[in-house]
């Protein structure tokens, strides 16, 4: 078990009538690349803001790098790099000037990393910040967040505005950084396909509650899809087995189930329903609706 | 060592790694004393999370298939002939699982399946 990076217990955040986070308890340890997933308005950005203390809990506790988030000091904040969903910069500066300005605040600013990142992402240091496209502004935000060699990196939808090649290079870069700096990276994304090879841990939020908090590979071990084909008689309208978490009966003799692999006995099931079953694993995209459903109960 | 991981297949990546390294050892493509790529090198090659790779390596070490020596690359460990024969058998049986379930679905019996497999192994049929 690695260093405790972020710890929440009973964290609830209310904005007037709206509850954005509801009784969230989490322990994030590093080094790790954590995928923060969930539907729109599930609380992902609010959780990221709580990690850096930009927002404070209405109730409950939040600690980052061992310190209560309401008391985070420069010492901790200098160890955190953030790429927000809508980055803003000083519009009158060039990209290079903006980076030089930021570097003054960080003792560990890595010039070598700055030039290699700018090269890799094809970010023009002479361009004016005011003229940057959405994608280039995102690249600037990435360079600005990674050059101080932070121990904790928070990325809010960082790949959404990058083209496929920049996206691929960026994700590979995260793999290097997590090893070089033993950093912990929290990356929120809707593009599940892209982050599937990058992350080792998944935190899934649904309606402000934690619907999943587990190693990605363990989640894949925990669920499977069963394609059921009856041999002689119709299948039931609903399967009563406790391990069946989702079911679609397509035709009287054909069904598609998602099962919890612990406790699911394929042979007994085949015998009971006189059916053939083809078991298939689920990838992150396939798991997502199941995880979100879990958050409802 | 040549490894291919399909991260979108749904099979946990650490499991794909375990299976492929076990297979290569059982098939003699990786021999005792052969070096295994570092976590960092394999992560860069496959674009795969390094914690996932470490997890697979740690499990193979626990199994006694790989050996970690301080400051040196991981190597394949020497195994007795009996152990590696058992490992080969287990590997083959695992791979036949899906074939067996297809045979059941097609109503193909053990003898017919065995004959088909024998012809394929002997190379009389493609």
GROMACS .gro file of C-alpha atoms in nm:
model
  423
    1UNK     CA    1   0.000   0.000   0.000
    2UNK     CA    2   0.138   0.333  -0.107
    3UNK     CA    3   0.118   0.683   0.035
    4UNK     CA    4  -0.226   0.817   0.124
    5UNK     CA    5  -0.292   1.094  -0.130
    6UNK     CA    6  -0.653   1.186  -0.066
    7UNK     CA    7  -0.893   1.076   0.200
    8UNK     CA    8  -1.261   1.165   0.228
    9UNK     CA    9  -1.506   1.045   0.488
   10UNK     CA   10  -1.873   1.132   0.483
   11UNK     CA   11  -1.798   1.416   0.241
   12UNK     CA   12  -2.120   1.592   0.141
   13UNK     CA   13  -2.135   1.906  -0.072
   14UNK     CA   14  -2.455   2.104  -0.113
   15UNK     CA   15  -2.512   2.401  -0.342
   16UNK     CA   16  -2.842   2.539  -0.213
   17UNK     CA   17  -3.100   2.271  -0.292
   18UNK     CA   18  -2.860   2.064  -0.500
   19UNK     CA   19  -2.647   1.791  -0.344
   20UNK     CA   20  -2.338   1.754  -0.564
   21UNK     CA   21  -2.158   1.498  -0.346
   22UNK     CA   22  -2.336   1.272  -0.102
   23UNK     CA   23  -2.158   1.096   0.184
   24UNK     CA   24  -1.844   1.024  -0.022
   25UNK     CA   25  -1.581   0.811   0.152
   26UNK     CA   26  -1.263   0.737  -0.042
   27UNK     CA   27  -0.896   0.660   0.020
   28UNK     CA   28  -0.676   0.723  -0.283
   29UNK     CA   29  -0.324   0.585  -0.259
   30UNK     CA   30  -0.030   0.632  -0.492
   31UNK     CA   31   0.156   0.591  -0.710
   32UNK     CA   32  -0.138   0.518  -0.934
   33UNK     CA   33  -0.331   0.641  -1.235
   34UNK     CA   34  -0.691   0.671  -1.126
   35UNK     CA   35  -0.975   0.702  -1.376
   36UNK     CA   36  -1.255   0.919  -1.238
   37UNK     CA   37  -1.563   0.826  -1.439
   38UNK     CA   38  -1.937   0.891  -1.424
   39UNK     CA   39  -2.219   1.043  -1.624
   40UNK     CA   40  -2.262   1.418  -1.669
   41UNK     CA   41  -2.330   1.601  -1.342
   42UNK     CA   42  -2.227   1.297  -1.136
   43UNK     CA   43  -1.991   1.507  -0.923
   44UNK     CA   44  -1.652   1.445  -1.091
   45UNK     CA   45  -1.545   1.809  -1.121
   46UNK     CA   46  -1.679   1.890  -0.772
   47UNK     CA   47  -1.471   1.604  -0.629
   48UNK     CA   48  -1.156   1.727  -0.810
   49UNK     CA   49  -1.215   2.078  -0.670
   50UNK     CA   50  -1.245   1.932  -0.320
   51UNK     CA   51  -0.910   1.756  -0.358
   52UNK     CA   52  -0.730   2.091  -0.406
   53UNK     CA   53  -0.947   2.278  -0.157
   54UNK     CA   54  -1.108   2.500  -0.421
   55UNK     CA   55  -1.435   2.389  -0.266
   56UNK     CA   56  -1.487   2.280   0.093
   57UNK     CA   57  -1.725   2.011   0.221
   58UNK     CA   58  -2.063   2.116   0.359
   59UNK     CA   59  -2.029   1.817   0.592
   60UNK     CA   60  -1.763   1.551   0.642
   61UNK     CA   61  -1.385   1.545   0.608
   62UNK     CA   62  -1.141   1.581   0.320
   63UNK     CA   63  -0.762   1.548   0.353
   64UNK     CA   64  -0.506   1.587   0.076
   65UNK     CA   65  -0.139   1.489   0.117
   66UNK     CA   66  -0.214   1.442   0.486
   67UNK     CA   67  -0.358   1.790   0.547
   68UNK     CA   68  -0.725   1.894   0.590
   69UNK     CA   69  -0.817   2.062   0.262
   70UNK     CA   70  -0.935   2.381   0.435
   71UNK     CA   71  -0.578   2.424   0.568
   72UNK     CA   72  -0.375   2.342   0.254
   73UNK     CA   73  -0.064   2.562   0.238
   74UNK     CA   74   0.174   2.654  -0.042
   75UNK     CA   75   0.390   2.358   0.064
   76UNK     CA   76   0.114   2.110  -0.034
   77UNK     CA   77  -0.031   2.311  -0.323
   78UNK     CA   78   0.312   2.327  -0.491
   79UNK     CA   79   0.302   1.945  -0.501
   80UNK     CA   80  -0.029   1.942  -0.694
   81UNK     CA   81  -0.069   2.001  -1.067
   82UNK     CA   82  -0.414   2.077  -1.206
   83UNK     CA   83  -0.547   2.079  -1.561
   84UNK     CA   84  -0.895   2.232  -1.528
   85UNK     CA   85  -1.179   2.165  -1.772
   86UNK     CA   86  -1.165   2.526  -1.897
   87UNK     CA   87  -0.813   2.662  -1.844
   88UNK     CA   88  -0.759   3.040  -1.835
   89UNK     CA   89  -0.432   3.223  -1.886
   90UNK     CA   90  -0.300   3.576  -1.906
   91UNK     CA   91  -0.416   3.669  -2.250
   92UNK     CA   92  -0.153   3.937  -2.317
   93UNK     CA   93   0.141   3.699  -2.286
   94UNK     CA   94   0.298   3.457  -2.532
   95UNK     CA   95   0.293   3.087  -2.443
   96UNK     CA   96   0.663   3.100  -2.347
   97UNK     CA   97   0.614   3.409  -2.127
   98UNK     CA   98   0.320   3.249  -1.954
   99UNK     CA   99   0.530   2.943  -1.871
  100UNK     CA  100   0.824   3.157  -1.751
  101UNK     CA  101   0.585   3.353  -1.528
  102UNK     CA  102   0.441   3.034  -1.377
  103UNK     CA  103   0.783   2.873  -1.330
  104UNK     CA  104   0.879   3.148  -1.080
  105UNK     CA  105   0.625   3.005  -0.835
  106UNK     CA  106   0.764   2.651  -0.841
  107UNK     CA  107   1.109   2.556  -0.709
  108UNK     CA  108   1.095   2.218  -0.883
  109UNK     CA  109   0.999   2.355  -1.229
  110UNK     CA  110   1.167   2.128  -1.483
  111UNK     CA  111   1.291   2.324  -1.788
  112UNK     CA  112   1.397   2.007  -1.965
  113UNK     CA  113   1.050   1.865  -1.925
  114UNK     CA  114   0.903   2.194  -2.049
  115UNK     CA  115   1.088   2.179  -2.378
  116UNK     CA  116   1.030   1.808  -2.430
  117UNK     CA  117   0.657   1.841  -2.351
  118UNK     CA  118   0.615   2.146  -2.574
  119UNK     CA  119   0.790   1.956  -2.853
  120UNK     CA  120   0.590   1.638  -2.802
  121UNK     CA  121   0.257   1.821  -2.797
  122UNK     CA  122   0.366   2.058  -3.076
  123UNK     CA  123   0.296   2.365  -2.866
  124UNK     CA  124   0.441   2.685  -3.017
  125UNK     CA  125   0.611   2.886  -2.739
  126UNK     CA  126   0.601   3.205  -2.951
  127UNK     CA  127   0.226   3.196  -3.012
  128UNK     CA  128   0.004   3.449  -2.835
  129UNK     CA  129  -0.205   3.300  -2.558
  130UNK     CA  130  -0.507   3.502  -2.678
  131UNK     CA  131  -0.498   3.332  -3.019
  132UNK     CA  132  -0.478   2.972  -2.895
  133UNK     CA  133  -0.734   2.718  -3.015
  134UNK     CA  134  -0.919   2.517  -2.747
  135UNK     CA  135  -0.686   2.224  -2.812
  136UNK     CA  136  -0.369   2.435  -2.784
  137UNK     CA  137  -0.494   2.601  -2.466
  138UNK     CA  138  -0.542   2.254  -2.322
  139UNK     CA  139  -0.186   2.162  -2.423
  140UNK     CA  140  -0.054   2.475  -2.250
  141UNK     CA  141  -0.249   2.381  -1.937
  142UNK     CA  142  -0.096   2.032  -1.948
  143UNK     CA  143   0.260   2.166  -1.981
  144UNK     CA  144   0.197   2.419  -1.701
  145UNK     CA  145   0.064   2.146  -1.471
  146UNK     CA  146   0.336   1.888  -1.535
  147UNK     CA  147   0.655   2.100  -1.533
  148UNK     CA  148   0.659   2.158  -1.156
  149UNK     CA  149   0.699   1.777  -1.122
  150UNK     CA  150   0.396   1.745  -0.894
  151UNK     CA  151   0.329   1.442  -0.675
  152UNK     CA  152  -0.043   1.468  -0.743
  153UNK     CA  153  -0.185   1.553  -1.084
  154UNK     CA  154  -0.554   1.626  -1.138
  155UNK     CA  155  -0.678   1.621  -1.496
  156UNK     CA  156  -1.038   1.722  -1.570
  157UNK     CA  157  -1.131   1.586  -1.914
  158UNK     CA  158  -0.779   1.649  -2.045
  159UNK     CA  159  -0.811   1.449  -2.365
  160UNK     CA  160  -1.143   1.587  -2.486
  161UNK     CA  161  -0.990   1.862  -2.700
  162UNK     CA  162  -0.677   1.680  -2.816
  163UNK     CA  163  -0.658   1.521  -3.158
  164UNK     CA  164  -0.605   1.141  -3.167
  165UNK     CA  165  -0.226   1.164  -3.206
  166UNK     CA  166  -0.175   1.423  -2.932
  167UNK     CA  167  -0.410   1.219  -2.712
  168UNK     CA  168  -0.206   0.903  -2.758
  169UNK     CA  169   0.122   1.084  -2.685
  170UNK     CA  170  -0.027   1.253  -2.381
  171UNK     CA  171  -0.150   0.924  -2.231
  172UNK     CA  172   0.191   0.759  -2.290
  173UNK     CA  173   0.350   1.058  -2.120
  174UNK     CA  174   0.138   0.999  -1.811
  175UNK     CA  175   0.271   0.642  -1.796
  176UNK     CA  176   0.627   0.778  -1.793
  177UNK     CA  177   0.555   1.045  -1.535
  178UNK     CA  178   0.392   0.808  -1.290
  179UNK     CA  179   0.713   0.600  -1.296
  180UNK     CA  180   0.964   0.884  -1.307
  181UNK     CA  181   0.810   1.091  -1.027
  182UNK     CA  182   0.612   0.813  -0.852
  183UNK     CA  183   0.321   1.053  -0.892
  184UNK     CA  184  -0.048   0.988  -0.851
  185UNK     CA  185  -0.269   1.097  -1.136
  186UNK     CA  186  -0.645   1.141  -1.123
  187UNK     CA  187  -0.792   1.168  -1.469
  188UNK     CA  188  -1.161   1.232  -1.529
  189UNK     CA  189  -1.289   1.132  -1.868
  190UNK     CA  190  -1.589   1.031  -2.073
  191UNK     CA  191  -1.364   0.872  -2.332
  192UNK     CA  192  -1.345   0.535  -2.160
  193UNK     CA  193  -1.181   0.373  -2.460
  194UNK     CA  194  -0.882   0.608  -2.435
  195UNK     CA  195  -0.808   0.570  -2.066
  196UNK     CA  196  -0.856   0.192  -2.050
  197UNK     CA  197  -0.487   0.109  -2.099
  198UNK     CA  198  -0.365   0.403  -1.890
  199UNK     CA  199  -0.549   0.368  -1.559
  200UNK     CA  200  -0.505   0.098  -1.295
  201UNK     CA  201  -0.780   0.216  -1.062
  202UNK     CA  202  -1.139   0.327  -1.118
  203UNK     CA  203  -1.351   0.562  -0.910
  204UNK     CA  204  -1.702   0.584  -1.053
  205UNK     CA  205  -1.946   0.846  -0.929
  206UNK     CA  206  -2.320   0.843  -0.982
  207UNK     CA  207  -2.546   1.123  -0.860
  208UNK     CA  208  -2.276   1.236  -0.619
  209UNK     CA  209  -2.222   0.896  -0.457
  210UNK     CA  210  -1.935   0.648  -0.502
  211UNK     CA  211  -2.062   0.369  -0.730
  212UNK     CA  212  -1.723   0.195  -0.768
  213UNK     CA  213  -1.379   0.228  -0.610
  214UNK     CA  214  -1.159  -0.063  -0.720
  215UNK     CA  215  -0.868  -0.179  -0.936
  216UNK     CA  216  -0.980  -0.184  -1.302
  217UNK     CA  217  -0.860  -0.542  -1.348
  218UNK     CA  218  -1.051  -0.654  -1.038
  219UNK     CA  219  -1.371  -0.501  -1.176
  220UNK     CA  220  -1.313  -0.695  -1.498
  221UNK     CA  221  -1.270  -1.013  -1.294
  222UNK     CA  222  -1.588  -0.945  -1.098
  223UNK     CA  223  -1.835  -0.928  -1.386
  224UNK     CA  224  -1.898  -1.121  -1.707
  225UNK     CA  225  -2.154  -1.129  -1.982
  226UNK     CA  226  -2.345  -1.453  -2.040
  227UNK     CA  227  -2.512  -1.511  -2.373
  228UNK     CA  228  -2.780  -1.770  -2.307
  229UNK     CA  229  -2.938  -1.991  -2.571
  230UNK     CA  230  -3.213  -2.229  -2.457
  231UNK     CA  231  -3.198  -2.578  -2.602
  232UNK     CA  232  -3.548  -2.716  -2.552
  233UNK     CA  233  -3.780  -2.485  -2.360
  234UNK     CA  234  -3.841  -2.110  -2.322
  235UNK     CA  235  -3.634  -1.913  -2.075
  236UNK     CA  236  -3.803  -1.745  -1.778
  237UNK     CA  237  -3.907  -1.377  -1.820
  238UNK     CA  238  -3.678  -1.292  -1.532
  239UNK     CA  239  -3.387  -1.488  -1.391
  240UNK     CA  240  -3.413  -1.501  -1.015
  241UNK     CA  241  -3.048  -1.599  -0.952
  242UNK     CA  242  -2.883  -1.357  -0.710
  243UNK     CA  243  -2.567  -1.331  -0.923
  244UNK     CA  244  -2.757  -1.191  -1.224
  245UNK     CA  245  -2.713  -0.812  -1.208
  246UNK     CA  246  -2.863  -0.720  -1.543
  247UNK     CA  247  -3.076  -0.911  -1.789
  248UNK     CA  248  -3.224  -0.868  -2.131
  249UNK     CA  249  -3.440  -1.149  -2.259
  250UNK     CA  250  -3.423  -1.093  -2.633
  251UNK     CA  251  -3.647  -1.373  -2.745
  252UNK     CA  252  -3.817  -1.658  -2.555
  253UNK     CA  253  -3.505  -1.869  -2.604
  254UNK     CA  254  -3.227  -1.611  -2.615
  255UNK     CA  255  -3.104  -1.382  -2.337
  256UNK     CA  256  -2.808  -1.163  -2.253
  257UNK     CA  257  -2.710  -1.138  -1.887
  258UNK     CA  258  -2.445  -0.964  -1.685
  259UNK     CA  259  -2.342  -1.174  -1.387
  260UNK     CA  260  -2.128  -1.128  -1.080
  261UNK     CA  261  -1.865  -1.398  -1.129
  262UNK     CA  262  -1.837  -1.474  -0.757
  263UNK     CA  263  -2.111  -1.727  -0.689
  264UNK     CA  264  -2.211  -1.769  -1.053
  265UNK     CA  265  -2.211  -2.141  -1.131
  266UNK     CA  266  -2.222  -2.175  -1.509
  267UNK     CA  267  -2.272  -2.552  -1.519
  268UNK     CA  268  -2.556  -2.549  -1.266
  269UNK     CA  269  -2.721  -2.264  -1.457
  270UNK     CA  270  -2.693  -2.451  -1.786
  271UNK     CA  271  -2.846  -2.762  -1.630
  272UNK     CA  272  -3.127  -2.570  -1.456
  273UNK     CA  273  -3.240  -2.390  -1.773
  274UNK     CA  274  -3.134  -2.655  -2.025
  275UNK     CA  275  -2.941  -2.383  -2.207
  276UNK     CA  276  -2.602  -2.322  -2.363
  277UNK     CA  277  -2.411  -2.031  -2.216
  278UNK     CA  278  -2.127  -1.844  -2.376
  279UNK     CA  279  -1.938  -1.640  -2.116
  280UNK     CA  280  -1.753  -1.328  -2.230
  281UNK     CA  281  -1.555  -1.068  -2.038
  282UNK     CA  282  -1.659  -0.701  -2.024
  283UNK     CA  283  -1.434  -0.408  -2.106
  284UNK     CA  284  -1.456  -0.068  -1.936
  285UNK     CA  285  -1.727   0.051  -2.175
  286UNK     CA  286  -1.927  -0.265  -2.104
  287UNK     CA  287  -1.876  -0.234  -1.728
  288UNK     CA  288  -1.973   0.131  -1.711
  289UNK     CA  289  -2.356   0.092  -1.704
  290UNK     CA  290  -2.324  -0.181  -1.440
  291UNK     CA  291  -2.107   0.036  -1.216
  292UNK     CA  292  -2.341   0.333  -1.255
  293UNK     CA  293  -2.637   0.107  -1.164
  294UNK     CA  294  -2.458  -0.005  -0.847
  295UNK     CA  295  -2.461   0.355  -0.732
  296UNK     CA  296  -2.840   0.355  -0.736
  297UNK     CA  297  -2.884   0.100  -0.458
  298UNK     CA  298   0.984  -1.155  -2.540
  299UNK     CA  299   0.691  -1.063  -2.761
  300UNK     CA  300   0.371  -0.970  -2.581
  301UNK     CA  301   0.044  -0.844  -2.728
  302UNK     CA  302  -0.223  -0.703  -2.498
  303UNK     CA  303  -0.573  -0.616  -2.609
  304UNK     CA  304  -0.686  -0.378  -2.334
  305UNK     CA  305  -1.038  -0.356  -2.475
  306UNK     CA  306  -1.102  -0.731  -2.484
  307UNK     CA  307  -1.239  -0.728  -2.130
  308UNK     CA  308  -0.984  -0.984  -2.011
  309UNK     CA  309  -0.789  -0.810  -1.733
  310UNK     CA  310  -0.456  -0.693  -1.874
  311UNK     CA  311  -0.254  -0.848  -1.588
  312UNK     CA  312  -0.418  -1.182  -1.668
  313UNK     CA  313  -0.329  -1.155  -2.038
  314UNK     CA  314   0.031  -1.090  -1.935
  315UNK     CA  315   0.033  -1.388  -1.695
  316UNK     CA  316  -0.106  -1.620  -1.962
  317UNK     CA  317   0.135  -1.510  -2.233
  318UNK     CA  318   0.446  -1.533  -2.018
  319UNK     CA  319   0.338  -1.872  -1.880
  320UNK     CA  320   0.277  -1.994  -2.234
  321UNK     CA  321   0.614  -1.874  -2.359
  322UNK     CA  322   0.790  -2.045  -2.069
  323UNK     CA  323   0.591  -2.366  -2.118
  324UNK     CA  324   0.666  -2.362  -2.491
  325UNK     CA  325   1.037  -2.310  -2.427
  326UNK     CA  326   1.043  -1.977  -2.606
  327UNK     CA  327   1.152  -1.825  -2.275
  328UNK     CA  328   1.423  -2.037  -2.113
  329UNK     CA  329   1.562  -2.045  -1.760
  330UNK     CA  330   1.794  -1.746  -1.716
  331UNK     CA  331   1.630  -1.539  -1.992
  332UNK     CA  332   1.576  -1.176  -1.892
  333UNK     CA  333   1.226  -1.029  -1.875
  334UNK     CA  334   1.180  -0.664  -1.986
  335UNK     CA  335   1.160  -0.411  -1.703
  336UNK     CA  336   0.821  -0.273  -1.606
  337UNK     CA  337   0.925   0.059  -1.756
  338UNK     CA  338   1.033  -0.088  -2.090
  339UNK     CA  339   0.719  -0.299  -2.128
  340UNK     CA  340   0.496  -0.010  -2.023
  341UNK     CA  341   0.651   0.210  -2.291
  342UNK     CA  342   0.626  -0.065  -2.552
  343UNK     CA  343   0.263  -0.158  -2.486
  344UNK     CA  344   0.132   0.177  -2.362
  345UNK     CA  345   0.011  -0.015  -2.058
  346UNK     CA  346  -0.017   0.102  -1.697
  347UNK     CA  347   0.304   0.010  -1.508
  348UNK     CA  348   0.119  -0.090  -1.189
  349UNK     CA  349  -0.067  -0.352  -1.393
  350UNK     CA  350   0.262  -0.493  -1.523
  351UNK     CA  351   0.418  -0.498  -1.174
  352UNK     CA  352   0.115  -0.686  -1.050
  353UNK     CA  353   0.159  -0.961  -1.312
  354UNK     CA  354   0.533  -0.984  -1.248
  355UNK     CA  355   0.477  -1.012  -0.871
  356UNK     CA  356   0.230  -1.297  -0.922
  357UNK     CA  357   0.470  -1.482  -1.153
  358UNK     CA  358   0.743  -1.439  -0.897
  359UNK     CA  359   0.514  -1.584  -0.629
  360UNK     CA  360   0.441  -1.876  -0.862
  361UNK     CA  361   0.814  -1.939  -0.889
  362UNK     CA  362   0.822  -1.874  -1.262
  363UNK     CA  363   1.030  -1.557  -1.240
  364UNK     CA  364   1.314  -1.467  -1.010
  365UNK     CA  365   1.394  -1.119  -0.881
  366UNK     CA  366   1.755  -1.039  -0.796
  367UNK     CA  367   1.839  -0.709  -0.631
  368UNK     CA  368   1.935  -0.445  -0.888
  369UNK     CA  369   1.918  -0.686  -1.182
  370UNK     CA  370   1.651  -0.765  -1.441
  371UNK     CA  371   1.391  -1.032  -1.364
  372UNK     CA  372   1.482  -1.369  -1.510
  373UNK     CA  373   1.299  -1.692  -1.586
  374UNK     CA  374   1.366  -1.942  -1.313
  375UNK     CA  375   1.493  -2.295  -1.374
  376UNK     CA  376   1.220  -2.554  -1.319
  377UNK     CA  377   1.221  -2.932  -1.292
  378UNK     CA  378   1.110  -3.133  -1.596
  379UNK     CA  379   0.803  -3.260  -1.408
  380UNK     CA  380   0.684  -2.909  -1.314
  381UNK     CA  381   0.717  -2.779  -1.667
  382UNK     CA  382   0.534  -3.085  -1.809
  383UNK     CA  383   0.244  -3.016  -1.569
  384UNK     CA  384   0.248  -2.648  -1.665
  385UNK     CA  385   0.231  -2.734  -2.036
  386UNK     CA  386  -0.062  -2.968  -1.976
  387UNK     CA  387  -0.248  -2.709  -1.769
  388UNK     CA  388  -0.185  -2.441  -2.031
  389UNK     CA  389  -0.323  -2.661  -2.309
  390UNK     CA  390  -0.629  -2.763  -2.110
  391UNK     CA  391  -0.708  -2.396  -2.040
  392UNK     CA  392  -0.688  -2.312  -2.410
  393UNK     CA  393  -0.925  -2.598  -2.495
  394UNK     CA  394  -1.202  -2.467  -2.266
  395UNK     CA  395  -1.376  -2.255  -2.533
  396UNK     CA  396  -1.332  -2.533  -2.792
  397UNK     CA  397  -1.502  -2.781  -2.558
  398UNK     CA  398  -1.799  -2.550  -2.508
  399UNK     CA  399  -1.832  -2.503  -2.882
  400UNK     CA  400  -1.821  -2.881  -2.930
  401UNK     CA  401  -2.105  -2.918  -2.678
  402UNK     CA  402  -2.310  -2.656  -2.860
  403UNK     CA  403  -2.255  -2.823  -3.196
  404UNK     CA  404  -2.326  -3.164  -3.050
  405UNK     CA  405  -1.980  -3.293  -3.137
  406UNK     CA  406  -1.872  -3.580  -2.914
  407UNK     CA  407  -1.532  -3.649  -2.757
  408UNK     CA  408  -1.424  -3.896  -3.024
  409UNK     CA  409  -1.518  -3.673  -3.317
  410UNK     CA  410  -1.350  -3.371  -3.151
  411UNK     CA  411  -1.040  -3.576  -3.072
  412UNK     CA  412  -1.013  -3.697  -3.431
  413UNK     CA  413  -1.048  -3.340  -3.565
  414UNK     CA  414  -0.778  -3.218  -3.327
  415UNK     CA  415  -0.548  -3.506  -3.419
  416UNK     CA  416  -0.583  -3.428  -3.792
  417UNK     CA  417  -0.501  -3.059  -3.724
  418UNK     CA  418  -0.195  -3.143  -3.515
  419UNK     CA  419  -0.067  -3.390  -3.776
  420UNK     CA  420  -0.114  -3.121  -4.040
  421UNK     CA  421  -0.342  -3.326  -4.266
  422UNK     CA  422  -0.608  -3.057  -4.265
  423UNK     CA  423  -0.597  -2.681  -4.260
   0.00000   0.00000   0.00000
